[in-house]
Amino acid sequence: MNESYGNSRASSSSTTSSLNSSSHGTEDDHTIARILAEEEENALKYGGNKLGRRLSHLDSIPHTPRVIGEIPDPNDATLDHGRLSSRLATYGLAEMQIEGDGNCQFRALSDQLYHNPEYHKHVRKEVVKQLKRFRKLYEGYVPMRYKSYLRKMKRLGEWGDHVTLQAAADRFGVKICLVTSFRDNGYIDILPKDIQPSRELWLSFWSEVHYNSLYEIGEVPARVRRKKHWLFF
């Protein structure tokens, strides 16, 4: 009888613990959503779609999602970087330098979304969720087993590609404006599928090497690391 009572108490305790854990998880989700909404509002106040209005005359090419191509040799990479720098100067754009730790695409997206590159883990998580949930939209562009691709993209430090950019545009409902180092395709619009974009994110792409976050010349924010809420660590 005591054993039965003990088991009953253990079961009750386990159930209570599970409910508490679920409750805390829900509270954490709400907290994260609130924090990110505040950060996004601040980012909109800072920049909004001002770049898009000023550069609306640029001709873009249709975007085709693809995985990472061949890494250029040092000579070609140097030429590509020079071409990108010249293009940015012509457009009146400047880069906020993003850390080159393998997360640069997600850091640059985070900076544009939340005016803070340190939310890159959240951005990556949401992009992978999008890729997983809407597999049929993306798997045709991935030349490997799709589950392996998802496992790879979940890892911190794994380079993003043009498939993840499309998934980011779809997930966040934004237009991603990509100024590139490509010789012929200097400007690419990445539009969300089936919805009107709510805002524009501006990134530079040094082909197969690095992404940075773009601002008007003279408006690049100071690189002061802002604190994150502990839930994002």
PDB file of C-alpha atoms in Angstrom:
ATOM      1  CA  MET A   1       0.000   0.000   0.000  1.00  0.00           C
ATOM      2  CA  ASN A   2       2.787   2.404   0.899  1.00  0.00           C
ATOM      3  CA  GLU A   3       4.569   1.435  -2.309  1.00  0.00           C
ATOM      4  CA  SER A   4       1.409   2.116  -4.295  1.00  0.00           C
ATOM      5  CA  TYR A   5       1.011   5.461  -2.574  1.00  0.00           C
ATOM      6  CA  GLY A   6       4.653   6.249  -3.250  1.00  0.00           C
ATOM      7  CA  ASN A   7       4.226   5.399  -6.925  1.00  0.00           C
ATOM      8  CA  SER A   8       1.111   7.522  -7.035  1.00  0.00           C
ATOM      9  CA  ARG A   9       2.979  10.453  -5.492  1.00  0.00           C
ATOM     10  CA  ALA A  10       5.861   9.965  -7.912  1.00  0.00           C
ATOM     11  CA  SER A  11       3.444   9.878 -10.832  1.00  0.00           C
ATOM     12  CA  SER A  12       1.674  12.980  -9.552  1.00  0.00           C
ATOM     13  CA  SER A  13       4.997  14.721  -9.034  1.00  0.00           C
ATOM     14  CA  SER A  14       6.112  13.764 -12.538  1.00  0.00           C
ATOM     15  CA  THR A  15       2.854  15.046 -14.024  1.00  0.00           C
ATOM     16  CA  THR A  16       3.131  18.300 -12.082  1.00  0.00           C
ATOM     17  CA  SER A  17       6.741  18.683 -13.173  1.00  0.00           C
ATOM     18  CA  SER A  18       5.736  18.071 -16.785  1.00  0.00           C
ATOM     19  CA  LEU A  19       2.942  20.624 -16.552  1.00  0.00           C
ATOM     20  CA  ASN A  20       5.266  23.148 -14.934  1.00  0.00           C
ATOM     21  CA  SER A  21       7.858  22.536 -17.637  1.00  0.00           C
ATOM     22  CA  SER A  22       5.224  22.991 -20.326  1.00  0.00           C
ATOM     23  CA  SER A  23       4.006  26.154 -18.627  1.00  0.00           C
ATOM     24  CA  HIS A  24       7.540  27.533 -18.405  1.00  0.00           C
ATOM     25  CA  GLY A  25       8.106  26.650 -22.061  1.00  0.00           C
ATOM     26  CA  THR A  26       5.001  28.583 -23.071  1.00  0.00           C
ATOM     27  CA  GLU A  27       6.037  31.536 -20.919  1.00  0.00           C
ATOM     28  CA  ASP A  28       9.503  31.470 -22.480  1.00  0.00           C
ATOM     29  CA  ASP A  29       7.994  31.435 -25.978  1.00  0.00           C
ATOM     30  CA  HIS A  30       5.847  34.458 -25.122  1.00  0.00           C
ATOM     31  CA  THR A  31       8.848  36.253 -23.644  1.00  0.00           C
ATOM     32  CA  ILE A  32      10.958  35.567 -26.733  1.00  0.00           C
ATOM     33  CA  ALA A  33       8.151  36.762 -29.011  1.00  0.00           C
ATOM     34  CA  ARG A  34       7.770  39.974 -26.995  1.00  0.00           C
ATOM     35  CA  ILE A  35      11.508  40.698 -26.966  1.00  0.00           C
ATOM     36  CA  LEU A  36      11.866  40.128 -30.694  1.00  0.00           C
ATOM     37  CA  ALA A  37       8.808  42.245 -31.463  1.00  0.00           C
ATOM     38  CA  GLU A  38      10.383  45.111 -29.499  1.00  0.00           C
ATOM     39  CA  GLU A  39      13.715  44.637 -31.275  1.00  0.00           C
ATOM     40  CA  GLU A  40      11.997  44.563 -34.664  1.00  0.00           C
ATOM     41  CA  GLU A  41      10.106  47.762 -33.856  1.00  0.00           C
ATOM     42  CA  ASN A  42      13.390  49.436 -32.922  1.00  0.00           C
ATOM     43  CA  ALA A  43      14.971  48.238 -36.174  1.00  0.00           C
ATOM     44  CA  LEU A  44      12.085  49.675 -38.186  1.00  0.00           C
ATOM     45  CA  LYS A  45      12.439  53.012 -36.422  1.00  0.00           C
ATOM     46  CA  TYR A  46      16.134  53.018 -37.234  1.00  0.00           C
ATOM     47  CA  GLY A  47      15.977  52.249 -40.916  1.00  0.00           C
ATOM     48  CA  GLY A  48      12.652  51.023 -42.235  1.00  0.00           C
ATOM     49  CA  ASN A  49      12.486  50.722 -46.021  1.00  0.00           C
ATOM     50  CA  LYS A  50      14.410  53.932 -46.718  1.00  0.00           C
ATOM     51  CA  LEU A  51      17.052  52.156 -48.792  1.00  0.00           C
ATOM     52  CA  GLY A  52      14.399  50.528 -50.929  1.00  0.00           C
ATOM     53  CA  ARG A  53      12.784  53.862 -51.717  1.00  0.00           C
ATOM     54  CA  ARG A  54      16.111  55.410 -52.655  1.00  0.00           C
ATOM     55  CA  LEU A  55      17.289  52.463 -54.760  1.00  0.00           C
ATOM     56  CA  SER A  56      13.964  51.498 -56.329  1.00  0.00           C
ATOM     57  CA  HIS A  57      15.428  52.177 -59.790  1.00  0.00           C
ATOM     58  CA  LEU A  58      17.826  49.219 -59.593  1.00  0.00           C
ATOM     59  CA  ASP A  59      17.151  46.360 -61.972  1.00  0.00           C
ATOM     60  CA  SER A  60      17.108  42.983 -60.266  1.00  0.00           C
ATOM     61  CA  ILE A  61      17.127  39.438 -61.586  1.00  0.00           C
ATOM     62  CA  PRO A  62      14.760  36.632 -60.578  1.00  0.00           C
ATOM     63  CA  HIS A  63      16.095  34.603 -57.687  1.00  0.00           C
ATOM     64  CA  THR A  64      16.732  30.880 -58.023  1.00  0.00           C
ATOM     65  CA  PRO A  65      17.532  29.183 -54.703  1.00  0.00           C
ATOM     66  CA  ARG A  66      20.752  27.170 -54.729  1.00  0.00           C
ATOM     67  CA  VAL A  67      23.254  25.667 -52.349  1.00  0.00           C
ATOM     68  CA  ILE A  68      26.794  26.992 -51.911  1.00  0.00           C
ATOM     69  CA  GLY A  69      28.874  26.922 -55.065  1.00  0.00           C
ATOM     70  CA  GLU A  70      32.594  26.474 -55.503  1.00  0.00           C
ATOM     71  CA  ILE A  71      34.743  28.617 -53.210  1.00  0.00           C
ATOM     72  CA  PRO A  72      36.748  31.029 -55.412  1.00  0.00           C
ATOM     73  CA  ASP A  73      40.535  30.953 -55.379  1.00  0.00           C
ATOM     74  CA  PRO A  74      42.262  33.899 -53.632  1.00  0.00           C
ATOM     75  CA  ASN A  75      42.833  35.869 -56.843  1.00  0.00           C
ATOM     76  CA  ASP A  76      39.224  35.577 -57.972  1.00  0.00           C
ATOM     77  CA  ALA A  77      37.999  36.320 -54.448  1.00  0.00           C
ATOM     78  CA  THR A  78      40.062  39.520 -54.382  1.00  0.00           C
ATOM     79  CA  LEU A  79      38.626  40.616 -57.722  1.00  0.00           C
ATOM     80  CA  ASP A  80      35.116  39.792 -56.521  1.00  0.00           C
ATOM     81  CA  HIS A  81      35.591  41.829 -53.360  1.00  0.00           C
ATOM     82  CA  GLY A  82      36.827  44.816 -55.343  1.00  0.00           C
ATOM     83  CA  ARG A  83      33.810  44.580 -57.636  1.00  0.00           C
ATOM     84  CA  LEU A  84      31.443  44.443 -54.661  1.00  0.00           C
ATOM     85  CA  SER A  85      33.110  47.409 -52.942  1.00  0.00           C
ATOM     86  CA  SER A  86      32.852  49.479 -56.121  1.00  0.00           C
ATOM     87  CA  ARG A  87      29.200  48.535 -56.555  1.00  0.00           C
ATOM     88  CA  LEU A  88      28.340  49.475 -52.979  1.00  0.00           C
ATOM     89  CA  ALA A  89      30.061  52.846 -53.362  1.00  0.00           C
ATOM     90  CA  THR A  90      28.072  53.508 -56.546  1.00  0.00           C
ATOM     91  CA  TYR A  91      24.827  52.738 -54.721  1.00  0.00           C
ATOM     92  CA  GLY A  92      25.793  54.841 -51.691  1.00  0.00           C
ATOM     93  CA  LEU A  93      25.839  51.804 -49.404  1.00  0.00           C
ATOM     94  CA  ALA A  94      28.153  50.774 -46.589  1.00  0.00           C
ATOM     95  CA  GLU A  95      28.604  47.460 -44.829  1.00  0.00           C
ATOM     96  CA  MET A  96      28.306  46.753 -41.169  1.00  0.00           C
ATOM     97  CA  GLN A  97      31.011  44.134 -40.811  1.00  0.00           C
ATOM     98  CA  ILE A  98      29.578  40.848 -39.591  1.00  0.00           C
ATOM     99  CA  GLU A  99      31.630  38.278 -37.727  1.00  0.00           C
ATOM    100  CA  GLY A 100      32.994  35.583 -40.039  1.00  0.00           C
ATOM    101  CA  ASP A 101      32.290  32.538 -37.908  1.00  0.00           C
ATOM    102  CA  GLY A 102      30.199  30.534 -40.366  1.00  0.00           C
ATOM    103  CA  ASN A 103      27.003  32.211 -39.146  1.00  0.00           C
ATOM    104  CA  CYS A 104      27.441  35.413 -41.163  1.00  0.00           C
ATOM    105  CA  GLN A 105      24.285  35.039 -43.257  1.00  0.00           C
ATOM    106  CA  PHE A 106      22.141  34.500 -40.171  1.00  0.00           C
ATOM    107  CA  ARG A 107      23.932  37.268 -38.266  1.00  0.00           C
ATOM    108  CA  ALA A 108      23.363  39.703 -41.148  1.00  0.00           C
ATOM    109  CA  LEU A 109      19.681  38.745 -41.328  1.00  0.00           C
ATOM    110  CA  SER A 110      19.390  39.156 -37.562  1.00  0.00           C
ATOM    111  CA  ASP A 111      20.955  42.614 -37.745  1.00  0.00           C
ATOM    112  CA  GLN A 112      18.493  43.692 -40.418  1.00  0.00           C
ATOM    113  CA  LEU A 113      15.509  42.145 -38.639  1.00  0.00           C
ATOM    114  CA  TYR A 114      16.309  43.169 -35.060  1.00  0.00           C
ATOM    115  CA  HIS A 115      19.132  45.703 -35.349  1.00  0.00           C
ATOM    116  CA  ASN A 116      21.255  43.165 -33.491  1.00  0.00           C
ATOM    117  CA  PRO A 117      23.303  40.344 -35.088  1.00  0.00           C
ATOM    118  CA  GLU A 118      23.341  38.380 -31.836  1.00  0.00           C
ATOM    119  CA  TYR A 119      19.903  36.846 -32.474  1.00  0.00           C
ATOM    120  CA  HIS A 120      21.370  34.715 -35.265  1.00  0.00           C
ATOM    121  CA  LYS A 121      20.590  31.447 -33.447  1.00  0.00           C
ATOM    122  CA  HIS A 122      16.903  32.331 -33.394  1.00  0.00           C
ATOM    123  CA  VAL A 123      16.973  33.263 -37.085  1.00  0.00           C
ATOM    124  CA  ARG A 124      18.670  29.977 -37.997  1.00  0.00           C
ATOM    125  CA  LYS A 125      16.154  28.019 -35.918  1.00  0.00           C
ATOM    126  CA  GLU A 126      13.205  29.685 -37.654  1.00  0.00           C
ATOM    127  CA  VAL A 127      14.719  29.147 -41.107  1.00  0.00           C
ATOM    128  CA  VAL A 128      15.278  25.443 -40.423  1.00  0.00           C
ATOM    129  CA  LYS A 129      11.677  25.159 -39.175  1.00  0.00           C
ATOM    130  CA  GLN A 130      10.514  26.707 -42.449  1.00  0.00           C
ATOM    131  CA  LEU A 131      12.650  24.319 -44.504  1.00  0.00           C
ATOM    132  CA  LYS A 132      11.329  21.345 -42.564  1.00  0.00           C
ATOM    133  CA  ARG A 133       7.670  22.354 -42.562  1.00  0.00           C
ATOM    134  CA  PHE A 134       7.478  23.260 -46.260  1.00  0.00           C
ATOM    135  CA  ARG A 135       9.833  20.666 -47.653  1.00  0.00           C
ATOM    136  CA  LYS A 136       8.202  20.558 -51.092  1.00  0.00           C
ATOM    137  CA  LEU A 137       9.038  24.224 -51.680  1.00  0.00           C
ATOM    138  CA  TYR A 138      12.773  23.737 -51.230  1.00  0.00           C
ATOM    139  CA  GLU A 139      13.951  20.154 -51.660  1.00  0.00           C
ATOM    140  CA  GLY A 140      14.121  20.436 -55.452  1.00  0.00           C
ATOM    141  CA  TYR A 141      16.962  22.943 -55.061  1.00  0.00           C
ATOM    142  CA  VAL A 142      19.019  20.749 -52.726  1.00  0.00           C
ATOM    143  CA  PRO A 143      21.329  18.239 -54.483  1.00  0.00           C
ATOM    144  CA  MET A 144      21.653  15.916 -51.482  1.00  0.00           C
ATOM    145  CA  ARG A 145      19.415  13.965 -49.111  1.00  0.00           C
ATOM    146  CA  TYR A 146      17.066  16.572 -47.711  1.00  0.00           C
ATOM    147  CA  LYS A 147      17.203  15.237 -44.146  1.00  0.00           C
ATOM    148  CA  SER A 148      20.989  15.450 -44.252  1.00  0.00           C
ATOM    149  CA  TYR A 149      20.721  19.023 -45.503  1.00  0.00           C
ATOM    150  CA  LEU A 150      18.396  19.926 -42.610  1.00  0.00           C
ATOM    151  CA  ARG A 151      20.732  18.339 -40.062  1.00  0.00           C
ATOM    152  CA  LYS A 152      23.610  20.288 -41.558  1.00  0.00           C
ATOM    153  CA  MET A 153      21.774  23.618 -41.488  1.00  0.00           C
ATOM    154  CA  LYS A 154      20.783  23.154 -37.845  1.00  0.00           C
ATOM    155  CA  ARG A 155      24.434  23.248 -36.809  1.00  0.00           C
ATOM    156  CA  LEU A 156      25.877  26.544 -35.629  1.00  0.00           C
ATOM    157  CA  GLY A 157      28.690  27.640 -37.905  1.00  0.00           C
ATOM    158  CA  GLU A 158      27.199  25.988 -40.997  1.00  0.00           C
ATOM    159  CA  TRP A 159      27.184  28.436 -43.893  1.00  0.00           C
ATOM    160  CA  GLY A 160      23.825  29.618 -45.168  1.00  0.00           C
ATOM    161  CA  ASP A 161      23.070  29.497 -48.894  1.00  0.00           C
ATOM    162  CA  HIS A 162      20.492  30.865 -51.311  1.00  0.00           C
ATOM    163  CA  VAL A 163      18.004  28.187 -50.251  1.00  0.00           C
ATOM    164  CA  THR A 164      18.147  29.433 -46.660  1.00  0.00           C
ATOM    165  CA  LEU A 165      17.785  33.007 -47.926  1.00  0.00           C
ATOM    166  CA  GLN A 166      14.580  32.051 -49.721  1.00  0.00           C
ATOM    167  CA  ALA A 167      13.332  30.244 -46.616  1.00  0.00           C
ATOM    168  CA  ALA A 168      14.132  33.340 -44.520  1.00  0.00           C
ATOM    169  CA  ALA A 169      12.186  35.574 -46.918  1.00  0.00           C
ATOM    170  CA  ASP A 170       9.234  33.175 -46.713  1.00  0.00           C
ATOM    171  CA  ARG A 171       9.379  32.685 -42.945  1.00  0.00           C
ATOM    172  CA  PHE A 172       9.666  36.363 -41.992  1.00  0.00           C
ATOM    173  CA  GLY A 173       7.559  37.718 -44.859  1.00  0.00           C
ATOM    174  CA  VAL A 174      10.292  40.056 -46.085  1.00  0.00           C
ATOM    175  CA  LYS A 175      11.985  41.033 -49.311  1.00  0.00           C
ATOM    176  CA  ILE A 176      15.724  40.351 -49.140  1.00  0.00           C
ATOM    177  CA  CYS A 177      17.721  42.739 -51.311  1.00  0.00           C
ATOM    178  CA  LEU A 178      21.083  41.189 -52.091  1.00  0.00           C
ATOM    179  CA  VAL A 179      23.905  43.293 -53.537  1.00  0.00           C
ATOM    180  CA  THR A 180      26.445  40.801 -54.854  1.00  0.00           C
ATOM    181  CA  SER A 181      29.965  40.535 -56.198  1.00  0.00           C
ATOM    182  CA  PHE A 182      28.743  38.591 -59.243  1.00  0.00           C
ATOM    183  CA  ARG A 183      29.987  40.037 -62.501  1.00  0.00           C
ATOM    184  CA  ASP A 184      26.593  40.044 -64.232  1.00  0.00           C
ATOM    185  CA  ASN A 185      24.035  39.715 -61.442  1.00  0.00           C
ATOM    186  CA  GLY A 186      24.843  42.612 -59.177  1.00  0.00           C
ATOM    187  CA  TYR A 187      21.472  42.922 -57.499  1.00  0.00           C
ATOM    188  CA  ILE A 188      19.032  40.139 -56.610  1.00  0.00           C
ATOM    189  CA  ASP A 189      15.551  40.445 -55.098  1.00  0.00           C
ATOM    190  CA  ILE A 190      14.431  37.497 -52.973  1.00  0.00           C
ATOM    191  CA  LEU A 191      10.677  37.715 -52.486  1.00  0.00           C
ATOM    192  CA  PRO A 192       8.481  35.746 -50.084  1.00  0.00           C
ATOM    193  CA  LYS A 193       6.179  33.238 -51.718  1.00  0.00           C
ATOM    194  CA  ASP A 194       2.517  34.213 -52.139  1.00  0.00           C
ATOM    195  CA  ILE A 195       2.540  37.203 -49.773  1.00  0.00           C
ATOM    196  CA  GLN A 196       3.332  40.891 -49.993  1.00  0.00           C
ATOM    197  CA  PRO A 197       6.595  41.593 -48.128  1.00  0.00           C
ATOM    198  CA  SER A 198       6.203  43.650 -44.976  1.00  0.00           C
ATOM    199  CA  ARG A 199       9.670  45.214 -45.218  1.00  0.00           C
ATOM    200  CA  GLU A 200      13.067  44.976 -46.896  1.00  0.00           C
ATOM    201  CA  LEU A 201      16.331  43.539 -45.602  1.00  0.00           C
ATOM    202  CA  TRP A 202      19.559  44.658 -47.295  1.00  0.00           C
ATOM    203  CA  LEU A 203      22.583  42.360 -47.399  1.00  0.00           C
ATOM    204  CA  SER A 204      25.850  42.283 -49.296  1.00  0.00           C
ATOM    205  CA  PHE A 205      27.167  38.990 -50.641  1.00  0.00           C
ATOM    206  CA  TRP A 206      30.837  38.500 -51.386  1.00  0.00           C
ATOM    207  CA  SER A 207      30.258  35.463 -53.555  1.00  0.00           C
ATOM    208  CA  GLU A 208      30.652  32.170 -51.645  1.00  0.00           C
ATOM    209  CA  VAL A 209      32.739  33.943 -49.000  1.00  0.00           C
ATOM    210  CA  HIS A 210      30.776  36.287 -46.721  1.00  0.00           C
ATOM    211  CA  TYR A 211      27.573  38.245 -45.982  1.00  0.00           C
ATOM    212  CA  ASN A 212      27.351  41.683 -44.379  1.00  0.00           C
ATOM    213  CA  SER A 213      24.468  43.925 -43.342  1.00  0.00           C
ATOM    214  CA  LEU A 214      23.922  47.074 -45.446  1.00  0.00           C
ATOM    215  CA  TYR A 215      23.121  50.658 -44.524  1.00  0.00           C
ATOM    216  CA  GLU A 216      23.340  54.021 -46.194  1.00  0.00           C
ATOM    217  CA  ILE A 217      26.795  55.557 -46.075  1.00  0.00           C
ATOM    218  CA  GLY A 218      27.119  57.444 -42.801  1.00  0.00           C
ATOM    219  CA  GLU A 219      24.387  55.443 -41.059  1.00  0.00           C
ATOM    220  CA  VAL A 220      26.227  52.248 -40.159  1.00  0.00           C
ATOM    221  CA  PRO A 221      25.581  51.673 -36.441  1.00  0.00           C
ATOM    222  CA  ALA A 222      28.504  51.575 -34.047  1.00  0.00           C
ATOM    223  CA  ARG A 223      29.647  48.052 -33.293  1.00  0.00           C
ATOM    224  CA  VAL A 224      28.685  47.976 -29.655  1.00  0.00           C
ATOM    225  CA  ARG A 225      27.645  44.499 -28.595  1.00  0.00           C
ATOM    226  CA  ARG A 226      24.180  44.751 -27.131  1.00  0.00           C
ATOM    227  CA  LYS A 227      23.053  42.437 -24.375  1.00  0.00           C
ATOM    228  CA  LYS A 228      20.675  39.621 -25.216  1.00  0.00           C
ATOM    229  CA  HIS A 229      17.993  38.222 -22.963  1.00  0.00           C
ATOM    230  CA  TRP A 230      19.266  35.062 -21.252  1.00  0.00           C
ATOM    231  CA  LEU A 231      16.715  32.943 -23.157  1.00  0.00           C
ATOM    232  CA  PHE A 232      18.738  33.483 -26.349  1.00  0.00           C
ATOM    233  CA  PHE A 233      22.012  32.097 -25.014  1.00  0.00           C
TER     234      PHE A 233
END
